[in-house]
């Protein structure tokens, strides 16, 4: 059964929303939770001794517990940040310099989002370290075994997405973590594209850090979380300085608050945290089993349908990786921006362009350095896929190709 | 507006046309324009002699709208004075902003008038105007 009726943006129709990998829509329950918080409970948390401030504190701290439990972490290990990008920056600023020196290296797959590339470029330049890439096989999209030897005695950090955003491929987390552990390197896992679709337990993954955004998992924009192993977070210096992150301040010295407050300076995005927790509850209520079953069936319909359309090719389609909820494709001779404009005429919303992954598109030598990407969410249904598969054959015709 | 009215034959053909898509070793002006938001980029080259544009060409990559716009603009510029070219750029930008609607006035843009529908597609305005902004920059 379609869940569109739970999402105000989708229930009135008028859009086949196939861009959930960029940001998902938000269900009524999340909007209601945030609205209620701001209407009735939004005093400044952690500050007032009166009832409303207590309710606000309970809402904020309670939201953290919900989010922490969702990924199998402790509340003290779960830091609220603005988004995945900020979480990765926090690691780059506050952890990386303590382990990374001249001649050391950071290793990342070529499939990464810019937020998991540019941050490491920054810190590698600053520390005179090297940024190394694990290249994928251009046909299959998988990382060949030989690439793993790039993780060597000078590797201090291995950072990778759990699910990649352009191809929807699942990275071999177990192998990456094993290779990193063997050389004593820290692991950073970007779970932004996996948490909307599959259960994630940071301890089972065995990673040292993880990062994700609420807005890709049916929560609000402007809030996300960083997970870090307790010992690592405890040893790290603060990221931002100011109110709420202190225990005691004297004229020249400050004792910082214990975790997680040490990393949360100033009044926080409480309404966002409440929405984040409501999004977790929404996912738990629907259940990952139902989410995965729906998305897998639609993904199969989508990929099989795309393969039948003349002039349409799926990127890295030789199928050596497990794909999740997103497909990038090319329409021969047509720039993805034109593809998207033409699909928009049939009320289809897809992402077209470079997907914040320039190095991957260059490496794959993708024409126009761009792809069109269709991605799925919990509300996607067969209607959305049919609409896309019906509209796509029109694209080349409208662009003046006679097929 | 139906989508077919945007992607007319004229526009799709211009977007693939090779005549004006070339290097120009003897260029007197060369300027690169980029749309950071979408990544479209063109390098516009002009050969100006005695105040007259003798040749106009471009290289680059982008969507059909930006590429067709560049091709039509290059056709229009050849044989024009630099002053005239600046005036036409203003006219084109006025058309896309929706400020200039007088048919007789817009006729002067020749084939580029066919891009007027972009005025109603806010997401694509930046594609259509990229070559013309690049022209303005190169004639500064
Ligand atoms: C894999 C991946 N990492 C990181 C990000 C960045 O997320 P945010 O923009 O919320 O920081 C995205 C979102 O586009 C993503 O898909």
XYZ file of C-alpha atoms and ligand atoms in Angstrom:
559
model
C 0.000 0.000 0.000
C 1.261 3.464 -0.847
C 2.126 5.683 2.109
C 1.676 8.916 0.171
C -1.331 9.869 2.276
C 0.980 10.347 5.275
C 2.997 13.030 3.458
C 1.294 16.407 2.918
C 3.643 17.249 0.033
C 2.636 14.099 -1.835
C -0.910 13.293 -0.836
C -2.486 15.892 -3.089
C -0.698 14.428 -6.095
C 0.833 16.512 -8.847
C 4.346 15.172 -8.364
C 6.091 11.865 -8.837
C 8.834 12.547 -6.348
C 11.879 10.487 -7.309
C 14.554 12.563 -5.600
C 14.557 11.211 -2.064
C 18.324 10.677 -2.106
C 18.672 14.474 -2.240
C 16.137 14.967 0.522
C 13.078 12.990 1.530
C 9.652 14.447 2.149
C 8.406 14.683 5.734
C 5.365 12.873 7.114
C 2.591 14.529 9.075
C 3.843 12.935 12.320
C 7.224 14.681 12.033
C 5.652 18.030 11.172
C 3.201 17.667 14.050
C 5.927 16.814 16.569
C 7.953 19.878 15.605
C 4.924 22.120 15.564
C 3.838 20.937 19.003
C 7.302 21.481 20.401
C 7.500 25.060 19.116
C 3.921 25.834 20.117
C 3.955 24.555 23.655
C 7.400 23.575 24.938
C 10.011 25.751 23.304
C 11.716 27.432 26.225
C 15.506 27.300 26.163
C 16.534 23.824 27.323
C 19.254 23.192 29.911
C 18.853 26.727 31.305
C 15.563 27.413 32.997
C 14.357 25.913 36.266
C 10.716 26.350 35.397
C 8.377 23.744 33.928
C 8.488 24.735 30.292
C 12.265 24.718 30.221
C 12.197 21.310 31.851
C 9.851 20.051 29.143
C 12.122 21.498 26.488
C 15.154 19.833 28.077
C 13.292 16.533 28.242
C 12.323 16.876 24.572
C 15.888 17.594 23.496
C 17.604 14.962 25.623
C 14.868 12.447 24.879
C 15.317 13.003 21.149
C 19.015 12.282 21.479
C 18.307 8.989 23.234
C 15.929 7.967 20.446
C 18.445 8.827 17.713
C 21.315 7.139 19.589
C 19.375 3.925 20.108
C 18.358 3.953 16.444
C 21.998 3.491 15.376
C 23.048 1.354 18.333
C 25.036 4.087 20.078
C 25.043 5.663 23.550
C 23.532 9.134 23.957
C 26.961 10.498 24.975
C 28.369 9.227 21.705
C 25.683 10.909 19.636
C 26.363 14.561 18.861
C 23.737 16.709 17.190
C 25.127 18.669 14.264
C 23.524 20.462 11.316
C 24.013 17.682 8.777
C 26.360 14.997 7.473
C 28.737 17.613 6.134
C 29.134 19.241 9.540
C 29.647 15.860 11.206
C 32.471 15.062 8.783
C 33.974 18.496 9.344
C 33.927 17.942 13.075
C 36.019 14.809 12.574
C 38.352 16.584 10.162
C 38.894 19.527 12.521
C 38.906 17.864 15.907
C 40.159 14.328 15.339
C 42.204 14.144 12.151
C 45.013 16.548 13.154
C 45.812 14.402 16.201
C 46.528 11.303 14.113
C 47.568 12.620 10.716
C 51.077 13.899 10.067
C 53.393 14.602 7.170
C 53.641 11.604 4.852
C 50.592 9.864 6.323
C 47.492 9.283 4.245
C 43.695 9.260 4.246
C 41.985 6.713 1.995
C 38.519 7.146 0.441
C 36.671 5.419 -2.416
C 36.229 7.433 -5.627
C 32.444 7.108 -5.234
C 32.209 9.610 -2.386
C 30.028 12.692 -2.012
C 31.978 15.988 -1.956
C 31.325 16.298 1.760
C 33.439 13.178 2.262
C 36.129 14.410 -0.167
C 36.636 18.128 0.272
C 36.908 17.814 4.062
C 39.785 15.328 3.670
C 41.449 17.434 0.988
C 41.418 20.278 3.489
C 42.915 18.353 6.361
C 45.442 16.474 4.186
C 46.785 19.751 2.749
C 47.022 21.231 6.220
C 48.820 18.194 7.681
C 50.977 17.588 4.557
C 49.335 14.190 4.199
C 48.214 12.377 1.075
C 44.604 11.758 -0.005
C 44.353 8.370 -1.739
C 41.444 6.996 -3.733
C 40.177 3.460 -4.059
C 39.001 3.218 -7.675
C 36.025 1.143 -8.731
C 35.784 -1.123 -11.736
C 34.149 1.100 -14.388
C 31.782 -1.615 -15.574
C 30.723 -3.219 -12.333
C 31.077 -0.368 -9.883
C 32.830 -2.650 -7.370
C 36.191 -1.930 -5.709
C 38.637 -4.584 -6.995
C 40.604 -6.466 -4.311
C 43.911 -5.028 -5.500
C 42.838 -1.513 -4.513
C 42.787 -2.378 -0.829
C 46.600 -2.495 -0.670
C 46.472 1.311 -0.822
C 45.484 1.098 2.834
C 48.984 0.768 4.279
C 51.130 1.460 7.331
C 50.848 5.238 6.808
C 47.053 5.218 6.551
C 45.472 6.984 9.525
C 41.870 7.386 8.368
C 39.687 5.362 5.999
C 36.431 7.173 5.176
C 33.619 5.784 3.047
C 29.902 5.946 2.447
C 27.828 2.968 3.522
C 25.593 3.457 0.464
C 26.883 5.770 -2.277
C 24.716 8.596 -3.530
C 25.294 8.484 -7.297
C 25.162 4.735 -7.942
C 23.217 3.614 -4.886
C 25.920 0.979 -4.436
C 26.729 -0.570 -1.069
C 30.379 -0.243 -0.145
C 32.145 -3.329 1.241
C 32.162 -1.946 4.778
C 33.412 -5.154 6.363
C 36.459 -5.308 4.095
C 37.199 -1.621 4.491
C 36.982 -1.825 8.270
C 39.151 -4.965 8.363
C 41.804 -3.358 6.161
C 41.775 -0.206 8.311
C 41.956 -2.129 11.578
C 44.896 -4.158 10.329
C 46.974 -0.985 10.018
C 45.448 0.791 13.026
C 43.620 3.433 10.972
C 40.383 5.065 12.171
C 37.221 4.472 10.162
C 34.581 7.042 9.221
C 31.333 5.837 7.713
C 28.920 8.209 5.963
C 25.560 6.539 6.588
C 23.451 9.374 5.105
C 22.194 7.172 2.251
C 21.859 3.933 4.180
C 19.780 4.863 7.243
C 16.697 5.698 5.157
C 16.680 2.181 3.724
C 18.269 -0.356 6.058
C 18.935 -0.833 9.749
C 22.342 0.502 10.736
C 24.138 -0.476 13.916
C 27.386 1.423 14.296
C 28.868 -1.234 16.568
C 28.012 -4.026 14.172
C 29.633 -1.987 11.392
C 32.639 -1.656 13.679
C 33.397 1.917 12.634
C 34.911 4.644 14.795
C 32.739 7.466 13.456
C 29.476 7.712 11.531
C 27.585 10.678 10.084
C 24.046 11.217 8.839
C 21.355 13.832 8.193
C 17.742 13.828 9.386
C 16.481 15.354 6.145
C 17.233 12.253 4.081
C 15.304 10.015 6.484
C 11.979 11.869 6.681
C 13.152 14.359 9.278
C 13.748 18.095 9.043
C 16.633 19.925 7.382
C 19.277 21.511 9.564
C 19.899 18.637 11.936
C 21.991 15.509 11.732
C 24.138 13.415 13.989
C 27.724 12.419 14.470
C 28.491 9.135 16.165
C 31.942 8.726 17.618
C 33.420 6.035 19.825
C 33.375 7.301 23.397
C 37.150 7.181 23.994
C 37.790 9.063 20.775
C 35.232 11.785 21.456
C 36.508 12.178 24.991
C 40.046 12.777 23.784
C 39.020 15.297 21.140
C 39.030 19.087 21.669
C 35.730 20.973 21.204
C 34.642 22.053 17.724
C 32.841 25.320 18.533
C 33.226 27.386 21.676
C 30.572 29.257 23.644
C 27.616 28.780 25.921
C 26.273 25.412 27.049
C 29.453 23.507 26.206
C 31.216 24.521 29.423
C 31.380 23.301 32.981
C 33.155 26.291 34.475
C 34.586 29.466 32.998
C 37.192 31.694 34.629
C 38.707 34.814 33.071
C 41.445 32.936 31.267
C 40.475 29.271 31.466
C 37.493 27.042 30.820
C 36.575 23.526 31.830
C 34.474 21.990 29.136
C 31.243 20.118 29.690
C 31.243 16.338 29.440
C 29.945 14.578 26.336
C 27.820 15.224 24.382
C 27.488 18.907 25.411
C 31.194 19.538 24.790
C 30.437 19.514 21.073
C 27.194 21.498 21.175
C 27.927 25.186 21.711
C 25.061 27.621 21.979
C 21.317 27.137 21.812
C 20.694 24.052 19.751
C 18.174 23.119 17.067
C 15.697 21.601 19.524
C 12.741 21.635 17.175
C 14.944 19.829 14.667
C 15.988 17.257 17.254
C 12.342 16.608 18.084
C 11.583 16.162 14.378
C 14.631 13.905 14.018
C 13.352 11.623 16.793
C 9.854 11.654 15.264
C 11.400 10.569 11.956
C 13.110 7.660 13.717
C 9.777 6.666 15.212
C 8.149 6.936 11.794
C 10.746 4.586 10.268
C 10.370 2.161 13.165
C 6.599 2.166 12.814
C 6.692 1.442 9.104
C 9.506 -1.026 9.711
C 12.654 -1.626 7.689
C 11.228 -4.922 6.485
C 8.329 -3.183 4.751
C 10.535 -0.327 3.546
C 13.068 -2.702 1.992
C 10.440 -4.939 0.388
C 8.693 -2.002 -1.277
C 11.905 -0.348 -2.429
C 13.468 -3.559 -3.739
C 10.394 -4.367 -5.834
C 10.270 -0.828 -7.232
C 13.986 -0.759 -7.892
C 13.698 -3.992 -9.862
C 10.802 -2.582 -11.877
C 12.753 0.607 -12.470
C 16.058 -0.965 -13.538
C 14.364 -3.542 -15.746
C 12.226 -0.834 -17.329
C 15.184 1.492 -17.932
C 17.152 -1.262 -19.646
C 14.360 -1.686 -22.197
C 14.214 1.946 -23.306
C 16.274 2.636 -26.440
C 19.012 5.197 -25.870
C 18.925 4.822 -22.081
C 21.832 3.275 -20.154
C 22.256 2.742 -16.433
C 25.657 3.829 -15.092
C 27.892 0.932 -13.941
C 25.210 -1.613 -14.712
C 27.293 -4.785 -14.860
C 25.755 -5.545 -11.500
C 28.593 -6.589 -9.237
C 27.221 -4.536 -6.376
C 24.080 -4.467 -4.364
C 22.062 -1.388 -5.314
C 19.831 0.548 -2.938
C 16.987 2.875 -3.792
C 18.850 4.948 -6.404
C 19.737 4.538 -10.067
C 21.819 6.880 -12.202
C 21.212 6.702 -15.919
C 22.144 8.415 -19.159
C 20.014 9.304 -22.144
C 22.194 9.108 -25.228
C 23.063 12.560 -26.596
C 20.872 14.467 -24.140
C 22.169 16.540 -21.264
C 20.618 15.404 -17.952
C 19.334 18.931 -17.287
C 17.257 18.699 -20.454
C 16.134 15.209 -19.434
C 14.969 16.589 -16.105
C 13.192 19.590 -17.641
C 11.323 17.289 -20.029
C 10.417 14.856 -17.228
C 9.234 17.786 -15.113
C 6.677 18.441 -17.831
C 5.165 15.068 -16.808
C 5.372 16.060 -13.105
C 8.371 13.831 -12.474
C 10.998 15.111 -10.056
C 14.422 13.551 -10.583
C 17.881 14.822 -9.809
C 20.030 15.745 -12.791
C 23.600 16.876 -12.710
C 26.786 16.113 -10.886
C 25.343 14.963 -7.543
C 28.205 16.527 -5.574
C 30.500 13.824 -6.955
C 32.676 15.449 -9.628
C 35.652 13.093 -9.126
C 33.458 10.014 -9.688
C 31.846 11.383 -12.862
C 35.259 12.355 -14.221
C 36.686 8.948 -13.384
C 33.761 7.192 -15.106
C 34.130 9.587 -18.078
C 30.385 10.172 -18.052
C 29.235 12.332 -20.999
C 28.333 15.909 -19.953
C 29.928 15.029 -16.594
C 26.352 14.521 -15.364
C 23.734 11.846 -14.875
C 20.017 11.697 -14.219
C 19.214 9.942 -10.959
C 15.925 8.478 -9.835
C 15.780 7.574 -6.155
C 13.143 6.024 -3.958
C 11.578 6.655 -0.586
C 9.105 4.954 1.669
C 6.209 6.618 -0.213
C 7.354 5.630 -3.713
C 4.911 3.422 -5.573
C 4.482 1.664 -8.900
C 2.670 4.717 -10.273
C 5.803 6.828 -9.889
C 7.928 4.271 -11.712
C 5.342 3.837 -14.482
C 5.208 7.594 -14.973
C 8.985 7.763 -15.359
C 9.213 4.779 -17.697
C 6.413 6.195 -19.815
C 7.867 9.693 -20.060
C 11.489 8.724 -20.739
C 11.054 7.500 -24.321
C 9.707 10.972 -25.159
C 12.983 12.612 -24.219
C 15.049 11.680 -27.265
C 12.106 12.322 -29.566
C 11.582 15.830 -28.214
C 15.311 16.466 -28.542
C 15.082 15.687 -32.231
C 16.499 12.182 -32.350
C 14.407 9.913 -34.528
C 13.876 6.777 -32.498
C 3.697 26.158 -22.542
C 4.067 22.624 -23.873
C 7.563 21.264 -23.529
C 7.781 20.784 -27.308
C 7.481 24.553 -27.704
C 10.649 24.942 -25.688
C 12.695 22.278 -27.398
C 11.876 23.343 -30.940
C 13.645 21.884 -33.920
C 15.615 25.094 -34.269
C 16.897 24.831 -30.710
C 17.742 21.131 -30.752
C 19.530 21.522 -34.088
C 21.514 24.515 -32.906
C 22.447 22.648 -29.735
C 24.243 20.035 -31.845
C 25.471 22.327 -34.616
C 29.227 22.230 -35.117
C 29.764 25.359 -37.282
C 30.370 27.744 -34.403
C 31.784 25.143 -32.056
C 35.499 25.443 -32.646
C 38.781 26.917 -31.508
C 39.963 30.218 -33.000
C 43.750 30.660 -32.982
C 43.525 34.273 -34.229
C 40.927 35.357 -31.638
C 41.284 38.842 -30.170
C 38.957 38.048 -27.234
C 38.589 34.819 -25.309
C 36.447 34.557 -22.227
C 35.237 31.613 -20.150
C 31.805 31.702 -18.548
C 30.607 29.166 -16.000
C 27.344 28.474 -14.213
C 28.610 27.081 -10.928
C 25.182 25.788 -9.967
C 24.798 23.479 -12.952
C 28.313 23.264 -14.357
C 27.514 24.570 -17.830
C 30.552 26.276 -19.245
C 31.450 27.958 -22.492
C 34.528 29.700 -23.759
C 33.557 32.427 -26.176
C 36.091 33.581 -28.756
C 35.805 36.686 -30.920
C 37.991 38.171 -33.617
C 37.523 41.910 -33.694
C 38.995 44.097 -36.462
C 38.527 47.864 -36.639
C 35.700 47.656 -34.125
C 33.847 44.966 -36.055
C 33.406 41.324 -34.958
C 34.651 39.349 -37.925
C 34.205 35.921 -36.370
C 32.557 34.416 -33.278
C 32.870 30.839 -32.003
C 32.709 28.884 -28.775
C 33.694 25.648 -27.097
C 32.311 24.138 -23.938
C 29.705 21.791 -22.657
C 26.286 22.059 -21.166
C 22.614 21.504 -21.735
C 20.848 22.013 -25.052
C 19.585 25.431 -24.006
C 22.984 26.891 -23.152
C 24.610 25.373 -26.214
C 21.853 26.444 -28.618
C 21.919 29.921 -27.116
C 25.685 30.137 -27.711
C 25.377 28.898 -31.282
C 22.599 31.370 -32.139
C 24.505 34.201 -30.512
C 27.652 33.420 -32.513
C 25.624 33.548 -35.735
C 24.125 36.864 -34.733
C 27.415 38.514 -33.792
C 29.364 38.022 -36.980
C 29.650 41.333 -38.827
C 28.413 43.433 -35.901
C 30.275 46.217 -34.164
C 31.200 45.630 -30.539
C 28.727 48.357 -29.538
C 25.972 46.630 -31.465
C 26.858 43.311 -29.839
C 26.539 44.839 -26.357
C 23.161 46.283 -27.269
C 21.941 42.901 -28.553
C 23.105 41.215 -25.342
C 21.016 43.723 -23.372
C 18.057 43.048 -25.643
C 18.370 39.281 -25.196
C 18.652 39.570 -21.414
C 15.639 41.901 -21.436
C 13.663 39.308 -23.383
C 14.531 36.545 -20.921
C 13.719 38.751 -17.935
C 10.391 39.421 -19.605
C 11.058 43.187 -19.733
C 11.091 43.413 -23.528
C 8.100 41.806 -25.225
C 7.734 43.909 -28.370
C 7.903 41.457 -31.258
C 9.301 43.993 -33.741
C 12.116 44.885 -31.371
C 12.923 41.235 -30.605
C 13.069 40.333 -34.303
C 16.530 41.825 -34.229
C 17.716 38.814 -32.240
C 17.025 36.653 -35.279
C 16.969 32.954 -34.338
C 17.729 33.687 -30.702
C 14.165 34.960 -30.350
C 13.179 31.297 -30.244
C 14.598 31.126 -26.703
C 12.003 33.557 -25.354
C 10.004 30.670 -23.811
C 12.822 30.237 -21.287
C 11.468 33.341 -19.573
C 8.707 31.077 -18.261
C 11.118 28.389 -17.022
C 12.915 29.937 -14.036
C 15.055 26.830 -13.530
C 16.578 27.250 -16.987
C 17.047 31.012 -17.280
C 20.673 30.778 -16.227
C 21.382 28.325 -19.059
C 20.023 30.624 -21.761
C 21.798 33.729 -20.508
C 25.249 32.189 -19.901
C 26.628 32.923 -23.417
C 25.282 36.471 -23.363
C 26.753 37.262 -19.965
C 30.012 35.819 -21.209
C 29.775 38.130 -24.234
C 29.248 41.138 -21.973
C 32.264 40.165 -19.894
C 34.497 39.665 -22.904
C 33.596 43.066 -24.361
C 34.170 44.949 -21.108
C 26.387 10.049 0.717
C 26.147 11.464 1.135
N 26.979 12.039 2.006
C 26.798 13.300 2.420
C 25.765 14.066 1.956
C 25.641 15.474 2.445
O 24.561 15.614 3.273
P 24.190 17.029 3.854
O 23.971 17.923 2.663
O 22.934 16.798 4.614
O 25.324 17.487 4.679
C 24.880 13.519 1.054
C 23.741 14.314 0.566
O 23.603 14.730 -0.531
C 25.077 12.184 0.617
O 24.261 11.629 -0.269
